[in-house]
Each structure stands twice: as structure tokens, then as C-alpha cells.
Amino acid sequence: MAPDDGRLHEFRPEPRALPHFFVWTLGCQMNRSDSEEMAGRLLQAGAAEAPTMDDADLVVINTCAIRELAETKVIGRQGHLQRMKDANPSMRVVLTGCAVRERDRDGLERRYPAVDLFLRPDEEPELLDRLGLASAQAPVGVIGATTVVGRTVVGVADHLAMTRAAAVAAGSVRRSSSVSAWLPIIYGCDKTCTYCIVPFSRGPERSRPFDEIVDEARAISAQGFREVTLLGQNVNSYGHDLAADTRFGHIRTERWAGRRLDLGSKPDLAELIRAIDGIRTADGAPAIPRLRFITSHPWDLSDRLIEAMAECPSLCESLHLPVQSGDDDVLRRMGRQYSTEHYLERLESIRAAVPDITVSTDVIVGFCGETEAQFERTLAFLETVGYDQVFSAAYSERPGTPATHLADDVPTAEKRRRLNTLLAMQEPIGLERNRAWLGREVEVLVDLVTRKRSHEHDEPSVAGEGSGPDAGGEGSGPHGVRTGPGQVALSGRTRGNKLVHLAGDADWVGSLVTVRIEHAGPYALRGTPVG
Ligand code: SAH
Ligand code: SF4
Ligand code: F3S
């Protein structure tokens, strides 16, 4: 609105020069969830999201440091970012996530020369304040919560739970899907895996208060999400750091191999799952039909959790249980605190309690001192378990982790060979696990249109060009999906987290559809909707 009196001009507030931002997210689900929170804060401050990094004048890079490659990917973009900054002097670059560790602050500027502001993961809620974008009315974030744990400086960030709850209450989490939502329940990691940078990047475990998580789940269900995934580096330790509460008086300490976790009268993951599963619609069905959690450390996977998995209808029949190695000596050197025997016992209990459960895992090959015989024991272990999916990686030495004191003595070429051997061995196992679903009817949560409408065709047609690894069948298109008139190629997940391709209506996205499985590849299924 133009002021009538020209003299009032100078009193008209300047349009705030708010940036167009782009968040580049690497790494795991926790990072994706953190990015949703940061994007939400920026949007709420009035900034607009740029469609690509090149259109942005504020680039937020949410880094991963799990392997060297994850860091070099971002280091490799510094030249490009610097050129963007040279062309646009008002452009700013923020780097956050697991690559920002207090102990190598100095090294950061050298490695990431295009970056203006570094934020540790626990400093992310300060983003607006540190950029000078917080409005006068906005609550100021907690600044400078740096704490020393042992010899390591980390942000203990007790405020993360608080800032998350505030963001949820303000509706400022920009969820990237309208079907599935991430729900962080515990930050940091107390485990002692010698190869892993996460405890150094994310600090010790801090559980979010029980009621705040249930409140967020309730808000998520009210917003119509069909699926919630509880997030934490190790969700099984949820609650051990919270205060005892008479409401949880029935919970007793369980002891698993090694260190004792004091869970007496404290909420645990099982209790949390039961509470979220207990949010019901008027007709008594779980308000969130699908509940998942990642990641579980095998060491503290309790009987209480297995019982909750068996009894809660919303909890999906799928478990990601990283084993890392099938050799006990290697597991010991990795500091994993369990043996293969303990792992197999846990798995047996779960499989007995939850029939049809799908199981996936993580494996590291070529860890310090891993012999050929030890690697072969891992292969044999994968065969014994029969995983639905295996995520494998070559060991990558991470600065400052305990394993730097061991020799990284498996040559790179040998690590690569072991990785390829493992992949080649797992593929037929995955295929066999998928074939077990042939002819069965499964519930699929449709979450993606994989091809545009084919309404121009009056006759049923084979969908588009290109093909994924699972394209099979008779000379078919992407994933072998045949679309009828007005149909599109869709994909979704079973409760067991298996990828399913199907043809149907574009507005099925977000719906639960019953599908008869007609084709199984090693990495995905294909089927036809029924009913
Ligand atoms: N908290 C999760 C894992 C997070 S990291 C858990 O314990 O399951 C995800 C995976 O990355 C790990 O399971 C491990 O297989 C792999 N990983 C971690 N550090 C690694 C390293 N230094 N080199 C190679 N792979 C690594
Ligand atoms: Fe890393 Fe181990 Fe913690 Fe997982 S449990 S984040 S592998 S230290
Ligand atoms: Fe990477 Fe950090 Fe996740 S190191 S895997 S982004 S916790």
C-alpha cells in the first residue's frame, strides 16, 4: 500500500531482505528430520524456499560424516559455492550437521572455505538468531550451550527437546512428505562403536520427554499422516536418562549383555510405542495406521519391546537391526557389546513373536584387522539370517574415533572386493525373501507417482521409458508397471517396508491399497490392486 502523503515515505518499513533458502541434506533420517525443522523455521521467519541451490542466496548444508566420502562430497562443492558468492555478494552459506565438531573448528574453515557460519547439530535451533533473521517477537533460541564431556567438547544441548516441542507447537516443522512423518525421540548416542563418529558429532543420549513425543504423534495424526517413524541413533535406549515417574512404576530394569541400563520406573521405547499405538480413531483403529522405529542396537533390544511389537497393531512388521559383522572378534574390536549368539537369540525371539517380520541390517566390510576368514564368517552369517535387505559399506577411518588407534590395514581394493562379494551373495537371498510374497495380498501405503498421467492413451499402454533394477516381465517400462487409461505408475511400501510398484489413480497417494503381488525382483515387488 502506497502512503498518501509522500512525507510518510521514510516511515514505511523497508521490505525485509529475506533470503531465498535451499537446504541440502546428506546422511540419515535424523538429518532429514533436522532439515525439516530448519526449513520450517526459515519459512516461518518469512523466507522463501528456492527450487534449487543455484537459485538460493542462503544455502544451508546439513552434512553427514559417517564415511569420508560423505564429507568430500561437500568439500567438492566449495568452488561452486564460492563462485556463486562472487556473483552475489549477499549470498550466505551455513554448514551444519555431523561434519561440524567442536574439536576441529579450525580445520572446518580450511576444508569448507565458502562457508560463513558453522553450526553443530545441537546449535541448529539457533539458525535464525545467528543469521539475524529472528524477528523481535520471536522467542530467542538458546545460544552457546557448549559442554565438555570427558575430553570432548560437544553441545549437550538439553534444549533440543525444548526447541523441538516449541517448533511442533508453532507448526513450524516443514514436513517433506504429507504421508509419512519423522518423529525424533532421542538425540545423540552413548554407544561405544569404535569406528563411529556419531557420538562425537551428536553428543551423549538425550531422550525427549514422553508426553511431548505423544503430543507430537497426536498432532501428526490430526494432520492426516498415515505413517510415523520414531527416530534415534539407538531408539532402544529411549528413556534411560529421564527421571523416574510413578506412572512407569511397572517398568523394571532389564539386563542385557554388558552395561546395565537403569530403566526402573522410567518410560522405555515399548511404553512409547504402546502410547502412540493407543491414539485411536472413533471406531477404535490406530489413528496412525503405521508406526516404525529406527535404529535399534541389538544390545538393548528388550523383551518388553518384542512384546510391544507383537501386540500393537500399528507397529509394522519390519525391523532394522544392524549387525556390522558376523565375526565375534571383529564385533569386539568394533566395540559393539554383543556377540553373534546374542544377536541370533534376539532375532529368534522377534521372529517367533512377529511372524512374517522383515529384517534388514548394516554391515561394515574391511574393518581394522578383518581377515578373509572373518569376512567369510560375515557372509555365512548373512546366509544364516536371510536378511530382506543389507546396507553394506567399506570401513572408512574417521578422525578422532577410537578405531584410529587400530591399523586400517585392509587395502582399499580388497575392501571393494569384499563389498562386491557381499552384494553378489546377498542379491539371491533378497530375491528369495521377496519371492515368498508372490501371490499374496499385501497392504501398500502409496507414497509416490512414478510417472505422469497417460490419459492420452485410450488403450492400456506400457508406461514410459527407462527401467529400474527391478524392471522385469515382458518388455515392460519402468518397473514393468502397465498403466490402463487414466492410470499412472505408483509406488509404495508394504508394512514390511518392501517397495511395491503398481498402476492406479494419482489420487491414491497417501492411501492404503490392497495389492496382489505378481512379480518379485531382488529389490522390489510388483502387483495389481484388488477389490
Ligand atoms: N546408529 C545407527 C547407525 C548410524 S550409522 C546404528 O547403530 O545402527 C549407519 C551405518 O553406517 C552403521 O550402521 C554402520 O554400518 C555404518 N558406519 C558407521 N561408521 C562407519 C565407518 N566409519 N565406516 C563405514 N561405515 C560406517
Ligand atoms: Fe554409531 Fe554405534 Fe551409536 Fe550407531 S550405535 S550411532 S554405529 S556409535
Ligand atoms: Fe551421517 Fe550424522 Fe546421520 S554422521 S548418518 S548424518 S547421524
Coordinates of C-alpha atoms and ligand atoms in Angstrom, one line a residue:
M1 CA 0.0 0.0 0.0
A2 CA 1.5 3.4 -1.0
P3 CA 1.2 6.1 1.7
D4 CA -0.9 9.1 0.6
D5 CA 1.5 11.6 2.0
G6 CA 4.9 11.4 0.3
R7 CA 6.5 12.6 3.5
L8 CA 5.5 9.4 5.2
H9 CA 7.7 7.5 2.8
E10 CA 10.6 7.4 5.2
F11 CA 8.5 5.8 7.9
R12 CA 7.4 3.0 5.7
P13 CA 9.2 -0.1 6.9
E14 CA 11.7 -1.4 4.5
P15 CA 10.7 -4.7 2.9
R16 CA 13.0 -7.0 4.8
A17 CA 15.6 -8.5 2.6
L18 CA 14.6 -12.1 3.4
P19 CA 16.7 -14.8 1.7
H20 CA 15.6 -17.5 -0.7
F21 CA 17.0 -20.6 1.0
F22 CA 17.9 -24.0 -0.1
V23 CA 18.6 -26.8 2.4
W24 CA 21.0 -29.5 1.0
T25 CA 20.6 -32.6 3.2
L26 CA 23.0 -35.5 3.3
G27 CA 23.1 -38.5 5.6
C28 CA 20.4 -40.3 7.6
Q29 CA 16.8 -39.8 8.5
M30 CA 17.8 -37.8 11.6
N31 CA 19.4 -35.3 9.3
R32 CA 16.3 -35.2 7.1
S33 CA 14.2 -34.6 10.2
D34 CA 16.5 -31.8 11.4
S35 CA 16.4 -30.2 7.9
E36 CA 12.6 -30.2 8.1
E37 CA 12.9 -28.3 11.3
M38 CA 15.4 -25.8 9.9
A39 CA 13.4 -25.2 6.7
G40 CA 10.3 -24.7 8.9
R41 CA 12.0 -22.1 11.0
L42 CA 13.2 -20.2 7.9
L43 CA 9.7 -20.4 6.3
Q44 CA 8.1 -19.1 9.5
A45 CA 10.5 -16.2 9.5
G46 CA 9.2 -15.3 6.1
A47 CA 12.0 -16.6 3.9
A48 CA 11.1 -18.4 0.7
E49 CA 12.3 -21.8 -0.4
A50 CA 14.4 -21.8 -3.6
P51 CA 13.7 -24.6 -6.1
T52 CA 17.4 -25.4 -6.5
M53 CA 20.7 -24.5 -4.8
D54 CA 21.6 -22.2 -7.7
D55 CA 18.5 -20.1 -7.2
A56 CA 19.3 -19.6 -3.5
D57 CA 21.0 -16.8 -1.7
L58 CA 21.1 -18.8 1.6
V59 CA 22.4 -22.3 1.3
V60 CA 22.2 -24.5 4.4
I61 CA 24.2 -27.7 4.1
N62 CA 23.2 -30.4 6.6
T63 CA 26.2 -32.6 6.4
C64 CA 26.9 -36.3 7.2
A65 CA 30.3 -37.5 8.4
I66 CA 29.7 -41.2 8.7
R67 CA 32.2 -42.0 5.9
E68 CA 34.9 -39.9 4.3
L69 CA 33.0 -39.8 1.1
A70 CA 30.1 -38.0 2.7
E71 CA 32.4 -35.2 3.7
T72 CA 34.4 -35.0 0.4
K73 CA 31.1 -34.6 -1.5
V74 CA 30.5 -31.3 0.3
I75 CA 34.2 -30.2 0.2
G76 CA 34.0 -30.8 -3.6
R77 CA 31.2 -28.2 -3.9
Q78 CA 33.1 -25.4 -2.2
G79 CA 34.5 -24.0 -5.5
H80 CA 30.9 -23.8 -7.0
L81 CA 29.6 -22.2 -3.9
Q82 CA 32.4 -19.7 -3.9
R83 CA 31.7 -18.7 -7.5
M84 CA 28.0 -18.2 -6.6
K85 CA 29.1 -16.0 -3.7
D86 CA 31.4 -14.0 -6.0
A87 CA 28.5 -13.3 -8.3
N88 CA 26.1 -12.5 -5.4
P89 CA 27.9 -10.8 -2.5
S90 CA 24.8 -11.1 -0.3
M91 CA 24.8 -14.8 -0.5
R92 CA 25.5 -16.8 2.7
V93 CA 26.4 -20.4 3.2
V94 CA 25.7 -22.2 6.5
L95 CA 27.2 -25.6 7.2
T96 CA 25.7 -27.8 9.9
G97 CA 25.2 -31.5 10.7
C98 CA 27.7 -34.1 11.7
A99 CA 30.7 -32.7 10.0
V100 CA 30.7 -29.8 12.5
R101 CA 32.5 -31.0 15.5
E102 CA 33.8 -28.6 18.1
R103 CA 37.2 -30.1 18.3
D104 CA 38.0 -29.4 14.7
R105 CA 36.5 -25.9 14.4
D106 CA 39.8 -24.6 13.0
G107 CA 40.0 -27.3 10.3
L108 CA 36.5 -26.5 9.3
E109 CA 37.3 -23.1 7.8
R110 CA 40.1 -24.6 5.8
R111 CA 38.1 -27.5 4.5
Y112 CA 34.9 -25.5 3.8
P113 CA 36.2 -22.1 2.7
A114 CA 32.9 -21.0 1.1
V115 CA 31.0 -21.3 4.4
D116 CA 30.1 -18.2 6.5
L117 CA 28.6 -19.9 9.6
F118 CA 29.2 -23.3 11.2
L119 CA 26.6 -24.8 13.5
R120 CA 26.9 -28.1 15.4
P121 CA 23.8 -30.3 15.1
D122 CA 22.7 -29.1 18.6
E123 CA 23.1 -25.5 17.5
E124 CA 20.6 -25.8 14.6
P125 CA 17.8 -24.2 16.6
E126 CA 19.9 -21.0 16.7
L127 CA 19.9 -20.7 12.9
L128 CA 17.6 -17.7 12.7
D129 CA 19.3 -15.8 15.6
R130 CA 22.7 -16.4 14.2
L131 CA 21.7 -15.2 10.7
G132 CA 20.0 -12.2 12.2
L133 CA 16.6 -13.3 10.8
A134 CA 14.7 -13.8 14.1
S135 CA 12.0 -11.2 14.5
A136 CA 11.8 -9.0 17.6
Q137 CA 8.7 -11.0 18.7
A138 CA 10.2 -14.4 18.2
P139 CA 11.5 -16.3 21.2
V140 CA 15.2 -16.1 21.2
G141 CA 16.9 -19.5 20.9
V142 CA 19.3 -20.9 23.5
I143 CA 22.8 -19.8 22.4
G144 CA 26.1 -21.2 23.3
A145 CA 25.2 -24.4 25.0
T146 CA 28.6 -25.9 24.8
T147 CA 29.6 -28.6 27.2
V148 CA 32.6 -30.7 27.8
V149 CA 32.1 -34.4 28.1
G150 CA 35.3 -36.2 29.0
R151 CA 37.9 -34.7 26.8
T152 CA 35.5 -34.0 24.0
V153 CA 33.6 -30.7 23.6
V154 CA 30.1 -31.4 22.4
G155 CA 26.9 -29.5 22.6
V156 CA 25.0 -31.3 25.2
A157 CA 22.0 -29.4 24.0
D158 CA 19.4 -30.2 26.6
H159 CA 17.5 -27.5 24.8
L160 CA 17.0 -29.7 21.7
A161 CA 13.9 -31.3 23.2
M162 CA 12.6 -27.9 24.2
T163 CA 13.1 -26.2 20.9
R164 CA 11.6 -29.2 19.1
A165 CA 8.5 -29.0 21.2
A166 CA 8.2 -25.3 20.6
A167 CA 8.6 -25.8 16.8
V168 CA 5.9 -28.5 16.8
A169 CA 3.6 -26.3 18.9
A170 CA 4.2 -23.4 16.5
G171 CA 3.5 -25.6 13.5
S172 CA 6.9 -24.7 12.1
V173 CA 8.2 -28.1 11.1
R174 CA 8.2 -28.2 7.3
R175 CA 7.5 -31.9 6.8
S176 CA 8.7 -33.0 3.4
S177 CA 6.0 -35.7 2.9
S178 CA 2.3 -35.5 3.6
V179 CA 2.1 -39.2 4.1
S180 CA 5.0 -40.2 6.4
A181 CA 6.4 -38.2 9.2
W182 CA 9.7 -38.4 11.2
L183 CA 9.5 -38.1 14.9
P184 CA 12.8 -37.8 16.8
I185 CA 12.6 -39.4 20.2
I186 CA 16.2 -39.5 21.4
Y187 CA 19.2 -37.3 20.4
G188 CA 22.9 -38.4 20.4
C189 CA 24.4 -41.8 21.1
D190 CA 26.1 -43.4 24.2
K191 CA 27.3 -46.5 22.4
T192 CA 31.0 -47.3 22.1
C193 CA 31.3 -48.4 18.4
T194 CA 34.9 -47.7 17.8
Y195 CA 34.5 -46.9 14.1
C196 CA 31.7 -44.3 14.6
I197 CA 31.8 -40.6 14.5
V198 CA 28.2 -40.1 15.6
P199 CA 28.8 -39.9 19.4
F200 CA 31.4 -37.2 18.7
S201 CA 29.1 -35.3 16.4
R202 CA 25.9 -35.6 18.2
G203 CA 27.0 -35.9 21.8
P204 CA 25.5 -38.2 24.5
E205 CA 22.0 -39.5 24.6
R206 CA 19.1 -37.1 25.5
S207 CA 15.6 -38.5 25.4
R208 CA 12.7 -36.2 24.7
P209 CA 10.1 -36.1 27.4
F210 CA 7.5 -38.9 27.0
D211 CA 4.4 -36.7 26.8
E212 CA 5.9 -34.3 24.3
I213 CA 6.5 -37.2 21.9
V214 CA 3.0 -38.5 22.4
D215 CA 1.7 -34.9 21.8
E216 CA 3.7 -34.6 18.6
A217 CA 2.3 -38.0 17.5
R218 CA -1.2 -36.8 18.2
A219 CA -0.6 -33.6 16.2
I220 CA 0.8 -35.7 13.3
S221 CA -2.3 -38.0 13.3
A222 CA -4.6 -35.0 13.3
Q223 CA -2.8 -33.7 10.3
G224 CA -3.7 -36.9 8.4
F225 CA -0.3 -38.6 8.2
R226 CA -0.5 -42.3 7.7
E227 CA 2.9 -43.3 9.0
V228 CA 5.3 -42.2 11.7
T229 CA 8.9 -43.3 12.1
L230 CA 10.4 -42.8 15.6
L231 CA 14.0 -41.7 15.2
G232 CA 17.1 -42.1 17.2
Q233 CA 20.7 -43.4 16.8
N234 CA 19.6 -46.1 19.1
V235 CA 15.9 -45.9 19.9
N236 CA 16.2 -48.9 22.2
S237 CA 17.9 -46.7 24.9
Y238 CA 15.0 -44.3 24.9
G239 CA 14.1 -43.1 28.4
H240 CA 17.1 -44.3 30.5
D241 CA 18.2 -40.7 31.0
L242 CA 14.8 -39.4 32.0
A243 CA 13.6 -39.0 35.6
A244 CA 11.7 -41.9 37.2
D245 CA 8.0 -41.4 37.3
T246 CA 5.3 -43.3 39.2
R247 CA 3.3 -43.7 36.0
F248 CA 6.1 -46.0 34.8
G249 CA 6.4 -47.9 38.1
H250 CA 5.7 -51.2 36.3
I251 CA 8.9 -50.9 34.3
R252 CA 11.8 -52.7 35.7
T253 CA 15.5 -52.8 34.7
E254 CA 16.3 -55.5 32.2
R255 CA 19.8 -56.5 31.8
W256 CA 21.4 -57.5 28.5
A257 CA 25.0 -58.4 27.8
G258 CA 27.3 -55.9 29.3
R259 CA 26.4 -52.5 30.8
R260 CA 23.4 -52.1 33.0
L261 CA 20.8 -49.6 31.9
D262 CA 18.7 -48.2 34.8
L263 CA 15.2 -48.3 33.4
G264 CA 13.4 -48.7 36.7
S265 CA 10.2 -46.6 36.7
K266 CA 11.3 -44.8 33.5
P267 CA 9.5 -44.8 30.2
D268 CA 11.0 -47.0 27.5
L269 CA 10.5 -47.5 23.8
A270 CA 7.9 -50.2 24.4
E271 CA 5.9 -47.9 26.6
L272 CA 6.2 -45.1 24.0
I273 CA 5.0 -47.4 21.2
R274 CA 2.0 -48.5 23.2
A275 CA 1.1 -44.9 23.9
I276 CA 1.3 -43.9 20.3
D277 CA -0.5 -47.1 19.2
G278 CA -3.1 -46.2 21.7
I279 CA -4.1 -43.0 19.9
R280 CA -7.3 -44.3 18.2
T281 CA -10.0 -43.1 15.9
A282 CA -13.6 -43.1 16.9
D283 CA -14.0 -46.6 15.6
G284 CA -11.1 -47.8 17.7
A285 CA -8.5 -48.2 14.9
P286 CA -5.0 -46.8 15.4
A287 CA -5.1 -43.1 14.3
I288 CA -1.7 -43.6 12.8
P289 CA -2.0 -46.9 10.9
R290 CA 1.7 -47.4 10.6
L291 CA 4.4 -47.0 13.2
R292 CA 8.1 -47.7 12.7
F293 CA 11.3 -47.0 14.5
I294 CA 15.0 -46.8 13.6
T295 CA 17.6 -47.6 14.6
S296 CA 17.8 -50.5 17.0
H297 CA 21.1 -51.5 18.6
P298 CA 21.0 -55.3 19.2
W299 CA 22.5 -54.9 22.7
D300 CA 19.5 -53.4 24.4
L301 CA 16.6 -54.8 22.4
S302 CA 14.4 -55.8 25.3
D303 CA 11.7 -58.5 25.7
R304 CA 9.3 -55.6 26.6
L305 CA 10.0 -54.2 23.1
I306 CA 9.4 -57.5 21.4
E307 CA 6.1 -57.9 23.3
A308 CA 5.0 -54.4 22.2
M309 CA 6.0 -55.3 18.6
A310 CA 3.8 -58.4 18.8
E311 CA 0.8 -56.7 20.4
C312 CA 0.5 -53.2 18.9
P313 CA -1.5 -53.4 15.6
S314 CA 0.0 -50.2 14.2
L315 CA 3.6 -51.3 14.6
C316 CA 4.9 -52.5 11.3
E317 CA 6.3 -56.0 10.9
S318 CA 9.8 -54.8 10.0
L319 CA 13.0 -54.3 11.9
H320 CA 16.3 -52.7 11.0
L321 CA 18.9 -54.4 13.3
P322 CA 22.5 -53.5 12.3
V323 CA 24.9 -56.4 12.9
Q324 CA 28.0 -54.8 11.4
S325 CA 30.0 -58.1 11.3
G326 CA 29.3 -61.9 11.6
D327 CA 32.6 -62.5 13.5
D328 CA 32.8 -62.1 17.3
D329 CA 36.4 -60.9 17.3
V330 CA 35.6 -58.2 14.8
L331 CA 32.5 -57.2 16.8
R332 CA 34.7 -57.0 19.9
R333 CA 37.1 -54.7 18.1
M334 CA 34.2 -52.7 16.9
G335 CA 33.0 -52.2 20.5
R336 CA 29.6 -53.5 19.7
Q337 CA 29.0 -55.1 23.1
Y338 CA 27.2 -58.2 21.8
S339 CA 28.1 -61.5 20.2
T340 CA 26.6 -63.1 17.2
E341 CA 25.0 -65.6 19.6
H342 CA 23.2 -62.8 21.5
Y343 CA 22.1 -61.2 18.2
L344 CA 20.7 -64.5 16.9
E345 CA 18.9 -65.1 20.1
R346 CA 17.2 -61.7 19.9
L347 CA 16.3 -62.3 16.3
E348 CA 14.8 -65.7 17.0
S349 CA 12.6 -64.2 19.8
I350 CA 11.4 -61.5 17.4
R351 CA 10.7 -63.8 14.6
A352 CA 8.8 -66.1 16.9
A353 CA 6.7 -63.1 18.3
V354 CA 6.1 -61.4 15.0
P355 CA 5.6 -63.8 12.1
D356 CA 6.5 -62.5 8.6
I357 CA 8.7 -59.8 10.0
T358 CA 11.2 -58.4 7.5
V359 CA 14.7 -57.8 8.8
S360 CA 17.4 -55.5 7.4
T361 CA 20.8 -54.8 8.6
D362 CA 24.0 -52.8 8.2
V363 CA 27.4 -54.4 7.6
I364 CA 30.9 -52.8 7.5
V365 CA 33.5 -54.7 5.5
G366 CA 37.2 -54.4 5.8
F367 CA 37.3 -53.1 9.4
C368 CA 40.7 -52.9 11.0
G369 CA 42.3 -56.4 11.1
E370 CA 39.4 -58.2 9.4
T371 CA 40.9 -61.4 7.9
E372 CA 39.5 -63.2 4.9
A373 CA 38.2 -65.9 7.3
Q374 CA 36.4 -63.3 9.4
F375 CA 34.9 -61.7 6.4
E376 CA 33.7 -65.2 5.3
R377 CA 32.0 -65.6 8.7
T378 CA 30.1 -62.4 7.9
L379 CA 28.9 -63.9 4.6
A380 CA 27.9 -67.1 6.4
F381 CA 26.0 -65.1 9.0
L382 CA 24.1 -63.3 6.3
E383 CA 23.2 -66.6 4.8
T384 CA 22.0 -67.9 8.3
V385 CA 19.8 -64.9 9.0
G386 CA 18.4 -64.5 5.5
Y387 CA 18.0 -60.7 5.6
D388 CA 15.5 -58.9 3.4
Q389 CA 17.9 -56.1 2.8
V390 CA 21.6 -55.5 3.7
F391 CA 23.2 -52.0 3.7
S392 CA 26.9 -52.5 3.4
A393 CA 29.8 -50.2 3.3
A394 CA 33.6 -50.4 3.3
Y395 CA 35.2 -49.2 6.6
S396 CA 36.2 -45.6 6.4
E397 CA 38.5 -44.3 9.2
R398 CA 37.0 -41.3 10.9
P399 CA 39.2 -38.7 12.7
G400 CA 39.1 -38.8 16.4
T401 CA 37.3 -42.2 16.7
P402 CA 38.8 -44.9 18.9
A403 CA 39.4 -47.1 15.9
T404 CA 42.1 -44.7 14.7
H405 CA 44.3 -46.4 17.2
L406 CA 43.9 -49.7 15.2
A407 CA 45.6 -50.1 11.9
D408 CA 43.3 -49.5 8.9
D409 CA 45.1 -52.4 7.3
V410 CA 42.7 -53.9 4.7
P411 CA 43.7 -52.4 1.4
T412 CA 41.1 -50.3 -0.5
A413 CA 40.9 -52.7 -3.4
E414 CA 40.4 -55.6 -1.0
K415 CA 37.6 -53.7 0.8
R416 CA 36.0 -53.1 -2.6
R417 CA 36.3 -56.8 -3.5
R418 CA 34.7 -57.8 -0.2
L419 CA 31.9 -55.3 -0.7
N420 CA 31.2 -56.7 -4.2
T421 CA 31.3 -60.3 -3.0
L422 CA 28.8 -59.5 -0.2
L423 CA 26.4 -57.7 -2.6
A424 CA 26.6 -60.6 -5.1
M425 CA 25.9 -63.0 -2.3
Q426 CA 23.0 -61.1 -0.8
E427 CA 21.2 -60.5 -4.0
P428 CA 19.7 -64.0 -4.4
I429 CA 18.9 -64.0 -0.7
G430 CA 16.9 -60.8 -1.1
L431 CA 15.2 -62.2 -4.2
E432 CA 14.2 -65.4 -2.4
R433 CA 12.8 -63.3 0.5
N434 CA 10.8 -61.3 -2.0
R435 CA 9.6 -64.3 -3.9
A436 CA 7.9 -65.5 -0.7
W437 CA 5.4 -62.7 -1.2
L438 CA 4.3 -63.9 -4.7
G439 CA 0.6 -64.5 -4.9
R440 CA -0.1 -62.9 -1.6
E441 CA -2.3 -59.8 -0.9
V442 CA -0.5 -57.1 0.9
E443 CA -1.4 -53.6 2.2
V444 CA 0.6 -50.9 0.4
L445 CA 0.9 -47.3 1.5
V446 CA 1.1 -45.5 -1.8
D447 CA 3.6 -42.6 -1.5
L448 CA 4.8 -41.8 -5.0
V449 CA 3.6 -41.3 -8.5
T450 CA 6.4 -42.7 -10.6
R451 CA 5.1 -41.5 -13.9
K452 CA 2.9 -38.8 -15.3
R453 CA -0.7 -39.5 -16.3
S454 CA -1.1 -41.4 -19.5
H455 CA -4.6 -40.1 -20.2
E456 CA -3.8 -39.5 -23.9
H457 CA -3.9 -43.3 -24.4
D458 CA -7.3 -44.9 -24.9
E459 CA -5.8 -48.3 -24.9
P460 CA -4.0 -49.7 -22.0
S461 CA -0.3 -48.9 -22.5
V462 CA 3.0 -49.8 -21.2
A463 CA 4.3 -47.0 -19.1
G464 CA 7.2 -44.8 -20.3
E465 CA 10.8 -45.1 -20.8
G466 CA 13.7 -46.1 -18.6
S467 CA 13.9 -49.0 -16.2
G468 CA 14.9 -49.6 -12.7
P469 CA 16.9 -52.6 -11.4
D470 CA 13.7 -54.5 -10.9
A471 CA 12.1 -53.9 -14.2
G472 CA 11.1 -57.3 -15.2
G473 CA 8.4 -59.1 -17.2
E474 CA 7.6 -58.9 -20.8
G475 CA 9.3 -55.9 -22.4
S476 CA 7.7 -53.5 -20.0
G477 CA 8.5 -49.9 -18.9
P478 CA 9.7 -48.6 -15.6
H479 CA 9.4 -51.3 -13.0
G480 CA 7.2 -53.2 -15.5
V481 CA 4.1 -51.4 -14.5
R482 CA 1.3 -51.5 -17.1
T483 CA -1.0 -48.5 -16.8
G484 CA -4.6 -48.5 -18.0
P485 CA -6.5 -45.5 -19.3
G486 CA -6.2 -42.6 -16.9
Q487 CA -3.8 -44.6 -14.7
V488 CA -0.3 -43.7 -13.5
A489 CA 2.5 -45.8 -12.3
L490 CA 2.7 -45.6 -8.5
S491 CA 4.9 -47.0 -5.8
G492 CA 4.6 -47.6 -2.1
R493 CA 5.7 -49.7 0.8
T494 CA 4.3 -52.8 2.4
R495 CA 4.1 -53.0 6.2
G496 CA 7.3 -55.0 5.9
N497 CA 8.9 -51.9 4.2
K498 CA 9.1 -53.6 0.8
L499 CA 8.9 -51.4 -2.2
V500 CA 5.9 -52.2 -4.5
H501 CA 5.2 -50.9 -8.0
L502 CA 1.7 -50.8 -9.2
A503 CA -0.7 -48.9 -11.6
G504 CA -3.5 -46.8 -10.3
D505 CA -5.0 -43.4 -9.8
A506 CA -2.8 -40.5 -9.0
D507 CA -5.0 -39.6 -6.0
W508 CA -4.2 -42.9 -4.3
V509 CA -1.0 -41.2 -2.9
G510 CA -1.4 -41.4 0.9
S511 CA -3.9 -44.3 0.7
L512 CA -3.6 -47.9 1.9
V513 CA -4.3 -50.1 -1.1
T514 CA -4.5 -53.9 -1.1
V515 CA -2.2 -55.3 -3.8
R516 CA -1.8 -58.9 -5.1
I517 CA 2.0 -59.5 -5.7
E518 CA 2.7 -60.8 -9.1
H519 CA 6.4 -60.2 -9.6
A520 CA 9.4 -60.2 -7.3
G521 CA 12.8 -58.8 -8.0
P522 CA 15.7 -58.7 -5.6
Y523 CA 14.9 -55.1 -4.6
A524 CA 11.2 -54.6 -5.2
L525 CA 7.8 -56.2 -5.8
R526 CA 5.2 -55.5 -8.4
G527 CA 1.5 -56.2 -8.2
T528 CA -2.1 -55.4 -9.1
P529 CA -4.6 -53.7 -6.8
V530 CA -7.5 -55.9 -5.7
G531 CA -11.0 -55.0 -4.6
Ligands
SAH1 N1 23.0 -45.6 15.0 C1 22.9 -46.5 13.9 C2 23.9 -46.3 12.8 C3 24.1 -45.0 12.3 S1 25.4 -45.0 11.1 C4 23.1 -47.9 14.4 O1 23.9 -48.1 15.2 O2 22.5 -48.7 13.7 C5 24.8 -46.1 9.9 C6 25.7 -47.1 9.5 O3 26.9 -46.6 8.9 C7 26.2 -48.0 10.6 O4 25.3 -49.0 11.0 C8 27.5 -48.6 10.0 O5 27.2 -49.8 9.3 C9 27.9 -47.5 9.0 N2 29.1 -46.8 9.5 C10 29.3 -46.1 10.6 N3 30.6 -45.7 10.7 C11 31.2 -46.2 9.7 C12 32.6 -46.1 9.2 N4 33.5 -45.4 9.9 N5 32.9 -46.6 8.0 C13 32.0 -47.3 7.3 N6 30.7 -47.5 7.7 C14 30.3 -46.9 8.9
SF4_2 FE1 27.4 -45.1 15.8 FE2 27.2 -47.3 17.2 FE3 26.0 -45.1 18.0 FE4 25.1 -46.4 15.9 S1 25.1 -47.2 18.0 S2 25.4 -44.2 16.1 S3 27.0 -47.2 15.0 S4 28.2 -45.4 17.9
F3S3 FE1 25.6 -39.1 9.0 FE2 25.3 -37.9 11.2 FE3 23.4 -39.4 10.3 S1 27.1 -38.8 10.5 S2 24.4 -41.0 9.2 S3 24.1 -37.6 9.4 S4 23.9 -39.1 12.4

